[in-house]
Coordinates of N, CA, C and O in Angstrom, one line a residue:
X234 N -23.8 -9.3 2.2 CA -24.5 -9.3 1.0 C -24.6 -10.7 0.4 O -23.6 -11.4 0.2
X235 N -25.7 -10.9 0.2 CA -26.3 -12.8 -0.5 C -26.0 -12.5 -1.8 O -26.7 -11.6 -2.2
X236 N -25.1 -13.1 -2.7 CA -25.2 -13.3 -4.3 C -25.7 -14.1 -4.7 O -25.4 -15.2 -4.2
X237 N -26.8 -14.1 -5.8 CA -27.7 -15.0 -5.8 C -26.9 -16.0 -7.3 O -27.3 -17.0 -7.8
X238 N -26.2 -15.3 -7.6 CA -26.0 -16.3 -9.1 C -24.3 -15.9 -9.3 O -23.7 -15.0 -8.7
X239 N -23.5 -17.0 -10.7 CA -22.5 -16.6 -11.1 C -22.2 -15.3 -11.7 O -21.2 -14.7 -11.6
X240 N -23.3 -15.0 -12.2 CA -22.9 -13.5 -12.5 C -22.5 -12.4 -11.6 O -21.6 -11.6 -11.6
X241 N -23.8 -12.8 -10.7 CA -23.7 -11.4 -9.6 C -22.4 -11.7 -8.8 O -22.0 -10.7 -8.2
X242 N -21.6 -12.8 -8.8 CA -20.6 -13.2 -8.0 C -19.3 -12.3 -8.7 O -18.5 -11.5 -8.2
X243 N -19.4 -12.8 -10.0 CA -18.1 -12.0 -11.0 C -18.4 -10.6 -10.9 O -17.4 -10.0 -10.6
X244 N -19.7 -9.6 -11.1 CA -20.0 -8.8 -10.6 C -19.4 -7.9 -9.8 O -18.7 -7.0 -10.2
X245 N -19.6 -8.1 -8.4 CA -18.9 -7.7 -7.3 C -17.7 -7.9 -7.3 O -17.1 -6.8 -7.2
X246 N -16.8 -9.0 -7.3 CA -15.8 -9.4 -7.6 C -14.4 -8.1 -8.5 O -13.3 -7.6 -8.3
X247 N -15.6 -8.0 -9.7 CA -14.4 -7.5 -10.5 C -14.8 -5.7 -10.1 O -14.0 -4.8 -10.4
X248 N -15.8 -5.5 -9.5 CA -16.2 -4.1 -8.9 C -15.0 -3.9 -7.6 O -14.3 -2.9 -7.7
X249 N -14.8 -5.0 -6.4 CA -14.2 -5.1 -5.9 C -12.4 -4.3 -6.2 O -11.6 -3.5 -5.6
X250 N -12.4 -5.0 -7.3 CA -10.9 -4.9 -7.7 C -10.9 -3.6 -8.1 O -10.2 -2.7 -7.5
X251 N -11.8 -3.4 -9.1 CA -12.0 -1.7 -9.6 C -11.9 -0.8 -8.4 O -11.2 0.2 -8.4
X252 N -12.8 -1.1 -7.2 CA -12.4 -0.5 -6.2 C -11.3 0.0 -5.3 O -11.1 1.1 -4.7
X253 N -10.3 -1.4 -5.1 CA -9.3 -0.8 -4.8 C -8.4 -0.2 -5.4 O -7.8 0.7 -4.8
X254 N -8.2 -0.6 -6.8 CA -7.7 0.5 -7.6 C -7.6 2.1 -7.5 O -6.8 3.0 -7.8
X255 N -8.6 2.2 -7.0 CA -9.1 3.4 -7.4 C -8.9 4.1 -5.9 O -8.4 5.2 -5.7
X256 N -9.2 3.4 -5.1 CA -8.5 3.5 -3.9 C -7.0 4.0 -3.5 O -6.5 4.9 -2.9
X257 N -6.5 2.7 -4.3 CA -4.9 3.3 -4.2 C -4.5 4.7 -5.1 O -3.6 5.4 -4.7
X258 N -5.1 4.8 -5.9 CA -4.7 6.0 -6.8 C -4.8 7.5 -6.3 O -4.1 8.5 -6.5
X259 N -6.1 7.4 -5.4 CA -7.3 8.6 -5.6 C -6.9 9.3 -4.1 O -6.8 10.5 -3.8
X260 N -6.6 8.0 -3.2 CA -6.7 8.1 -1.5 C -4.9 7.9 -1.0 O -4.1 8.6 -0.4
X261 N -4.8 6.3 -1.6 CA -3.4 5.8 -0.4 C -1.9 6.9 -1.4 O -1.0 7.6 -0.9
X262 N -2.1 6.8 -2.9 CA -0.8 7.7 -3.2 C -0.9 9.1 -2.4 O 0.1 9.6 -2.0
X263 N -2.1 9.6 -2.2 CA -2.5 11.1 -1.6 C -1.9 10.8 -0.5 O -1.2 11.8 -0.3
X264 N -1.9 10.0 0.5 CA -1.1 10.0 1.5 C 0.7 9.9 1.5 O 1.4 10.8 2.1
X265 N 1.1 9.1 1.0 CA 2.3 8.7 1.0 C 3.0 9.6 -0.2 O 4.1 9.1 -0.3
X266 N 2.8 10.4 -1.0 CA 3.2 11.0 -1.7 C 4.3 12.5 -1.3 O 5.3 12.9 -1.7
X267 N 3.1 13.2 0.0 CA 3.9 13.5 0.7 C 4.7 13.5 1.6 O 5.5 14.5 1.8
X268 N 4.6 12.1 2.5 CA 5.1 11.5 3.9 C 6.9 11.6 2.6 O 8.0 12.1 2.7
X269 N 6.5 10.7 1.6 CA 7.6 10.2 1.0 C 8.4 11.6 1.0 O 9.0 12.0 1.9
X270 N 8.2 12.4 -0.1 CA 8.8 13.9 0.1 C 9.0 14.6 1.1 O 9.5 15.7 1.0
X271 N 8.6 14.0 2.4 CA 8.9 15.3 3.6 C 9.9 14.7 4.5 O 10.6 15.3 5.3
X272 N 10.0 13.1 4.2 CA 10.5 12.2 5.2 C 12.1 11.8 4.7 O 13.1 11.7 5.3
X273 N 11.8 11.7 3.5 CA 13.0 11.3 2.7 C 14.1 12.6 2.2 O 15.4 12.7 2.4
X274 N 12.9 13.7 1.4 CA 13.7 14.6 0.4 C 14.0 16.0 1.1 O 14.9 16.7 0.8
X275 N 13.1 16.2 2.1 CA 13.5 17.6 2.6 C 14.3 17.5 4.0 O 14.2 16.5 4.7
X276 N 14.9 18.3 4.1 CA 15.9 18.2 5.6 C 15.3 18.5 6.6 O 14.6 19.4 6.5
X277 N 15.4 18.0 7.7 CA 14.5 18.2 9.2 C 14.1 19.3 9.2 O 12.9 19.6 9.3
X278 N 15.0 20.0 9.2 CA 14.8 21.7 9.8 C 13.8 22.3 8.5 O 13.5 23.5 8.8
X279 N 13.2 21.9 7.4 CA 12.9 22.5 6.8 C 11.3 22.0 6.7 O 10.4 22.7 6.4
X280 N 11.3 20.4 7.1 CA 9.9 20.1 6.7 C 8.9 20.4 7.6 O 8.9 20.3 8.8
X281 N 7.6 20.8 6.5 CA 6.2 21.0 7.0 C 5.9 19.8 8.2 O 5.7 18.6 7.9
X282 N 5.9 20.2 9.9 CA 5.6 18.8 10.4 C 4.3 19.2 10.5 O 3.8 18.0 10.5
X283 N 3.3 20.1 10.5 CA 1.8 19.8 10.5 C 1.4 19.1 9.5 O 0.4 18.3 9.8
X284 N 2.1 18.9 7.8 CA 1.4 18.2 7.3 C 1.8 16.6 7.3 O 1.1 15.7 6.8
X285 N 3.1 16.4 8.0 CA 3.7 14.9 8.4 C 2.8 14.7 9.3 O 2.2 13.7 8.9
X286 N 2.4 15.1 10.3 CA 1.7 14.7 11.0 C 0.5 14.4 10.8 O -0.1 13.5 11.3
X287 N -0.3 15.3 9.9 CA -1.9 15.0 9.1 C -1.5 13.3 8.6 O -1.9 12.3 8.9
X288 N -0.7 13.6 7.8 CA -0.5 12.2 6.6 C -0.3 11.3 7.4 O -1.0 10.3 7.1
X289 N 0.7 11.2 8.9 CA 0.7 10.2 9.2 C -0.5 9.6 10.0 O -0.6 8.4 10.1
X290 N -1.7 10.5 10.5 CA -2.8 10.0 11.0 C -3.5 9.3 9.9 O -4.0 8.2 10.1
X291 N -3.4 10.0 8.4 CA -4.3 9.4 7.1 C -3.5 8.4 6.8 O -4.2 7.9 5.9
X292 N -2.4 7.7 6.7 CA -1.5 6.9 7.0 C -2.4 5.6 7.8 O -2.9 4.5 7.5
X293 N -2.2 6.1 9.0 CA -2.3 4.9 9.9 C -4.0 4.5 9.5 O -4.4 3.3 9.5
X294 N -4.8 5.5 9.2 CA -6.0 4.9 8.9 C -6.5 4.0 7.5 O -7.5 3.2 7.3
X295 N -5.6 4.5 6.9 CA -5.3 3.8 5.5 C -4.8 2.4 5.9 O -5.4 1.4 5.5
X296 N -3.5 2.2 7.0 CA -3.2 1.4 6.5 C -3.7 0.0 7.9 O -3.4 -1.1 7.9
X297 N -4.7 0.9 8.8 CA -5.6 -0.4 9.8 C -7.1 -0.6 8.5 O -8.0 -1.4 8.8
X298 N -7.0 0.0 7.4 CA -8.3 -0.9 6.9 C -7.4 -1.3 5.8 O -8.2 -1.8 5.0
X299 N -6.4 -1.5 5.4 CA -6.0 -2.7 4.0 C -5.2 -3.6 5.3 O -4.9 -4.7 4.9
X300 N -5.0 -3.5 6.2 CA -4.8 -4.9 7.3 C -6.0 -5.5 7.7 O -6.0 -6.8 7.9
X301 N -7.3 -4.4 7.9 CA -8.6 -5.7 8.0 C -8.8 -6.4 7.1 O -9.1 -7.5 7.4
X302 N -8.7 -5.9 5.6 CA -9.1 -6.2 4.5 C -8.3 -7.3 4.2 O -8.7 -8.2 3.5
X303 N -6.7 -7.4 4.8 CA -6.0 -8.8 4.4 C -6.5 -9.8 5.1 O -6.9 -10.9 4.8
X304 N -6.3 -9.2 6.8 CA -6.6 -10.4 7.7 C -6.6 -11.8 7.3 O -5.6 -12.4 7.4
X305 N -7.4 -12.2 6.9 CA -8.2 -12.8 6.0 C -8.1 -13.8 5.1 O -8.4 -15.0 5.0
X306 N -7.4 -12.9 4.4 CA -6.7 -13.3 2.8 C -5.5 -13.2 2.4 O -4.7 -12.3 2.8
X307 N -5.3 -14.0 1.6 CA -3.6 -13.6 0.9 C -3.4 -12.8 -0.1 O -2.3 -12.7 -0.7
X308 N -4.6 -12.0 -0.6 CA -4.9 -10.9 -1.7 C -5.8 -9.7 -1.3 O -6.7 -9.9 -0.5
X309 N -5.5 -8.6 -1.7 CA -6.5 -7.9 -1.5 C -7.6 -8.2 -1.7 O -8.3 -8.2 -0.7
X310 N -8.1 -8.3 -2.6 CA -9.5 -9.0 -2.9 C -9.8 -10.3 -3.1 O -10.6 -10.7 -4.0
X311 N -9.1 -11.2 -2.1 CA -9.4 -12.5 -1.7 C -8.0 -13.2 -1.5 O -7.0 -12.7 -1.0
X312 N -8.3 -14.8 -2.1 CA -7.1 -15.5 -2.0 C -6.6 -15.8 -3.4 O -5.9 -16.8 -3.8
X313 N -7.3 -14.3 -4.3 CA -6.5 -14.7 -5.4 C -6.0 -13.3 -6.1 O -6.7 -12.3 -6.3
X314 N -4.6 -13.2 -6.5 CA -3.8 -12.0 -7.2 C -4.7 -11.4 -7.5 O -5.7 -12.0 -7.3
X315 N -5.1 -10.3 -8.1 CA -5.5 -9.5 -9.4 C -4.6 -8.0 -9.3 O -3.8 -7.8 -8.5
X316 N -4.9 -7.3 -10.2 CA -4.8 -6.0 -10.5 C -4.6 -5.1 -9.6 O -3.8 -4.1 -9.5
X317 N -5.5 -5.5 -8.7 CA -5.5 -4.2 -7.7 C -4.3 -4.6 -6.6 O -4.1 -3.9 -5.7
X318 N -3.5 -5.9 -6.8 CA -2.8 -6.2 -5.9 C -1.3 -5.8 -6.4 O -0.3 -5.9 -5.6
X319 N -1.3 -5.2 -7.5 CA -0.4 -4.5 -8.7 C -0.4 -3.0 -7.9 O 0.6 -2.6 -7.2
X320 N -1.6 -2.3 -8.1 CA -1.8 -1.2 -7.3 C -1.3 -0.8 -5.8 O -0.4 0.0 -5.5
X321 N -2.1 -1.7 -4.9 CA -2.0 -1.9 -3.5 C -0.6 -2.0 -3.1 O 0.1 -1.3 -2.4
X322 N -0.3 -3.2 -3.7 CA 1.2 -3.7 -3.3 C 2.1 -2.5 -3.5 O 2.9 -2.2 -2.6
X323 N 1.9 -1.9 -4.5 CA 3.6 -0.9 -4.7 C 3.0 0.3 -3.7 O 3.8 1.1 -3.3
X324 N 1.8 0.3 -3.4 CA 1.4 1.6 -2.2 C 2.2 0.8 -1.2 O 3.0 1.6 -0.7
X325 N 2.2 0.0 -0.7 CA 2.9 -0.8 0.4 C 3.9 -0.7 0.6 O 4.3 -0.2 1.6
X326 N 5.1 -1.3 -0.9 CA 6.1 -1.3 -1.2 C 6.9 0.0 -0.6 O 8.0 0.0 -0.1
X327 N 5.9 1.0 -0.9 CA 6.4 2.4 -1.4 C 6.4 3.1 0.1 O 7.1 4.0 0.3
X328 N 5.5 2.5 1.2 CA 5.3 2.9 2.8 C 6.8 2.1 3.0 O 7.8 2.8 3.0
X329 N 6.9 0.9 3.0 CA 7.8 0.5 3.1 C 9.5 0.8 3.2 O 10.3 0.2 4.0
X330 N 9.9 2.0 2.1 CA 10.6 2.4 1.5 C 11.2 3.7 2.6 O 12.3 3.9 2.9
X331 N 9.7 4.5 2.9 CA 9.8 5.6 3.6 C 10.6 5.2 4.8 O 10.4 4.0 5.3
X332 N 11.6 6.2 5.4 CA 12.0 6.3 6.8 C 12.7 4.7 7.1 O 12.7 4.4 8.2
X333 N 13.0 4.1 6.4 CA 13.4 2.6 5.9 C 12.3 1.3 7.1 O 12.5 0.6 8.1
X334 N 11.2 1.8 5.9 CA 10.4 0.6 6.8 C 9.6 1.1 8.2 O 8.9 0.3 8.7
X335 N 9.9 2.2 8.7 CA 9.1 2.1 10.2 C 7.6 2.5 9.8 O 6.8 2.2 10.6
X336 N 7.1 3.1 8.7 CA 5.7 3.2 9.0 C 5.0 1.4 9.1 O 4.1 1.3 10.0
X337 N 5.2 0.5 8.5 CA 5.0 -0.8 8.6 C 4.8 -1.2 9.9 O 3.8 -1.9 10.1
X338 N 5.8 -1.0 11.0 CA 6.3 -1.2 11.8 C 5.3 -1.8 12.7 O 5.7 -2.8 13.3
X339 N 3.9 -1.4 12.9 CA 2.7 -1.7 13.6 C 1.9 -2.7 12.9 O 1.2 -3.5 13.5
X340 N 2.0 -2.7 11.3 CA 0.9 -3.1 10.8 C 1.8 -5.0 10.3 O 2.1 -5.2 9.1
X341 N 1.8 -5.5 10.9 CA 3.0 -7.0 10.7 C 1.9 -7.5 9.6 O 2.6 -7.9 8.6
X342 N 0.0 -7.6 9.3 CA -1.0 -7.9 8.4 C -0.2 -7.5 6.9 O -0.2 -8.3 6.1
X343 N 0.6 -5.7 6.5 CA 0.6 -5.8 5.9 C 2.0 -6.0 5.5 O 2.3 -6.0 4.3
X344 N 3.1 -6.3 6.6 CA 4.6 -6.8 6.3 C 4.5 -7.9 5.8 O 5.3 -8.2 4.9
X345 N 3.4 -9.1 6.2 CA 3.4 -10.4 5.2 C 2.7 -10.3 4.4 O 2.6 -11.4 4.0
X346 N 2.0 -9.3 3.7 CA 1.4 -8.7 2.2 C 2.5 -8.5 1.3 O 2.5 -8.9 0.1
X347 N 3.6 -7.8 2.0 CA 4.4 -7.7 1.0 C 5.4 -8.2 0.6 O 6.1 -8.0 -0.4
X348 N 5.5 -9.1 1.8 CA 6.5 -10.3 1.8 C 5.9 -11.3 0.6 O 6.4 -11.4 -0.5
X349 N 4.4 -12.0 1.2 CA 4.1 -12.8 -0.2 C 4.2 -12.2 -1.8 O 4.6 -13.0 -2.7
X350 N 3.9 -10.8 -2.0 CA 4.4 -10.2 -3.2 C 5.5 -10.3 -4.2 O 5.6 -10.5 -5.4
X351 N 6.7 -10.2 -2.6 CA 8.5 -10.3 -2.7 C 8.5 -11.8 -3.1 O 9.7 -12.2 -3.2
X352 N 7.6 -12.8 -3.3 CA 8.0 -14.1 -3.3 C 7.3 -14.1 -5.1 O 7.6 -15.1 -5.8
X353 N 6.9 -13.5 -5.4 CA 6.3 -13.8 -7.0 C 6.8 -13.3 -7.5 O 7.0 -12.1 -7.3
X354 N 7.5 -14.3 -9.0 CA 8.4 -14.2 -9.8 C 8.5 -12.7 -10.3 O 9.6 -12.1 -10.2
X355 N 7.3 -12.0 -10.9 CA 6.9 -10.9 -12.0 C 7.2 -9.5 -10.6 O 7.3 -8.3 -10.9
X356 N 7.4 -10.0 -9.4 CA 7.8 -8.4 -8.8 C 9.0 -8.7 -8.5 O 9.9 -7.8 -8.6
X357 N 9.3 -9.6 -8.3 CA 11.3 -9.6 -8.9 C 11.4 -9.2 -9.8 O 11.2 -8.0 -10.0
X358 N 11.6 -9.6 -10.4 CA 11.5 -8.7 -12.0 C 11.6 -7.4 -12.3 O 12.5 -6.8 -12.8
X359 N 10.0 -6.9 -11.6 CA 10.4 -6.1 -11.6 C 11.0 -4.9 -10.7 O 10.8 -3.7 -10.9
X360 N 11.7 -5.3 -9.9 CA 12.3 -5.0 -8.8 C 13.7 -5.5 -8.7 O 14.5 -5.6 -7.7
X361 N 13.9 -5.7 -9.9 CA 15.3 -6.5 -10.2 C 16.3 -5.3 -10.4 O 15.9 -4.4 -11.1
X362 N 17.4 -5.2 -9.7 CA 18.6 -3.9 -10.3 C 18.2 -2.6 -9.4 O 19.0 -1.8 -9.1
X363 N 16.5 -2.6 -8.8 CA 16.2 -1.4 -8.5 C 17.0 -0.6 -7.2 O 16.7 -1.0 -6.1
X364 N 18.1 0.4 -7.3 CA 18.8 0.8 -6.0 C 17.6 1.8 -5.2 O 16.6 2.5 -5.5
X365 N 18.2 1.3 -3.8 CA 17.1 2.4 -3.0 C 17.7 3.9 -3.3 O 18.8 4.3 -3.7
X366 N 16.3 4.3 -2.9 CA 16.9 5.8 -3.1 C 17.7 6.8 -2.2 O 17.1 6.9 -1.1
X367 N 18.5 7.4 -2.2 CA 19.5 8.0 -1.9 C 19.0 9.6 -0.6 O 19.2 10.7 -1.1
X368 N 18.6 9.5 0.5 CA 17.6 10.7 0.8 C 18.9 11.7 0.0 O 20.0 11.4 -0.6
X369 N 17.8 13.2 0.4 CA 18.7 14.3 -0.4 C 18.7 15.2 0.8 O 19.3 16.3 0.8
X370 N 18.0 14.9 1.9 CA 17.6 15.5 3.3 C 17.2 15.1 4.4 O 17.3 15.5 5.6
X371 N 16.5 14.1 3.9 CA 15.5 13.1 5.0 C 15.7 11.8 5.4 O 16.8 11.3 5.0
X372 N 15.2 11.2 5.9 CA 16.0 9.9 6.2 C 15.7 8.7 5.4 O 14.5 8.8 5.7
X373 N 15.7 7.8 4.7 CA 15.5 6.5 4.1 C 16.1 5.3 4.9 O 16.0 4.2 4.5

């Protein structure tokens, strides 16, 4: 797509960001919301594996297009922070977390997403004190 002017550039730009937003909320929490609960909180013998297995297909497809989408860049929506990298990143964080780290395991695009994240002051912060969580069944 040709943008013909500064407007149309900030335009798209801040549509962009809106979009992933909305993405992460609507789509990537829908995934990992339950991987997190099935993988972490319930005990083997008890968890649904038809739907671990659904999520983890919507999983990996989730997570080979926010790896095209970094390729690229050092932001989600370019080479510069915004909002949606607030969003994105804690979906990452939060794959991360599951099964300690192996869903990442293929995707190395977005292990240095979240590595550069881990390097900015404001997600120390707020990730300062934070203990992992404790499985109650599942593995962490």
């Amino acid at each position: 797509m040709k943008l013909i002017n500064p407007l149309q550039k900030m335009c798209f730009f801040y549509s962009t960001i809106n979009n992933y937003i909305s993405y992460a909320v609507a789509t990537v929490d829908q995934v990992l919301e339950p991987l997190y609960m099935q993988l972490t909180h319930t005990p083997e013998n008890q968890r649904d594996n038809k739907l671990v297995k659904t999520k983890m297909e919507q999983f990996h497809i989730v997570a080979t297009h926010l790896s095209q989408q970094l390729r690229d860049h050092q932001f989600i929506c370019g080479d510069r922070f915004t909002a949606a990298d607030c969003v994105i990143g804690y979906n990452i964080w939060w794959a991360g977390v599951i099964q300690g780290g192996e869903l990442l395991n293929d995707y190395p695009v977005l292990q240095g997403y979240i590595e550069r994240l881990r390097e900015r002051t404001a997600f120390q912060e707020t990730f300062k004190g934070v203990k992992p969580v404790k499985p109650s069944g599942g593995s962490l």
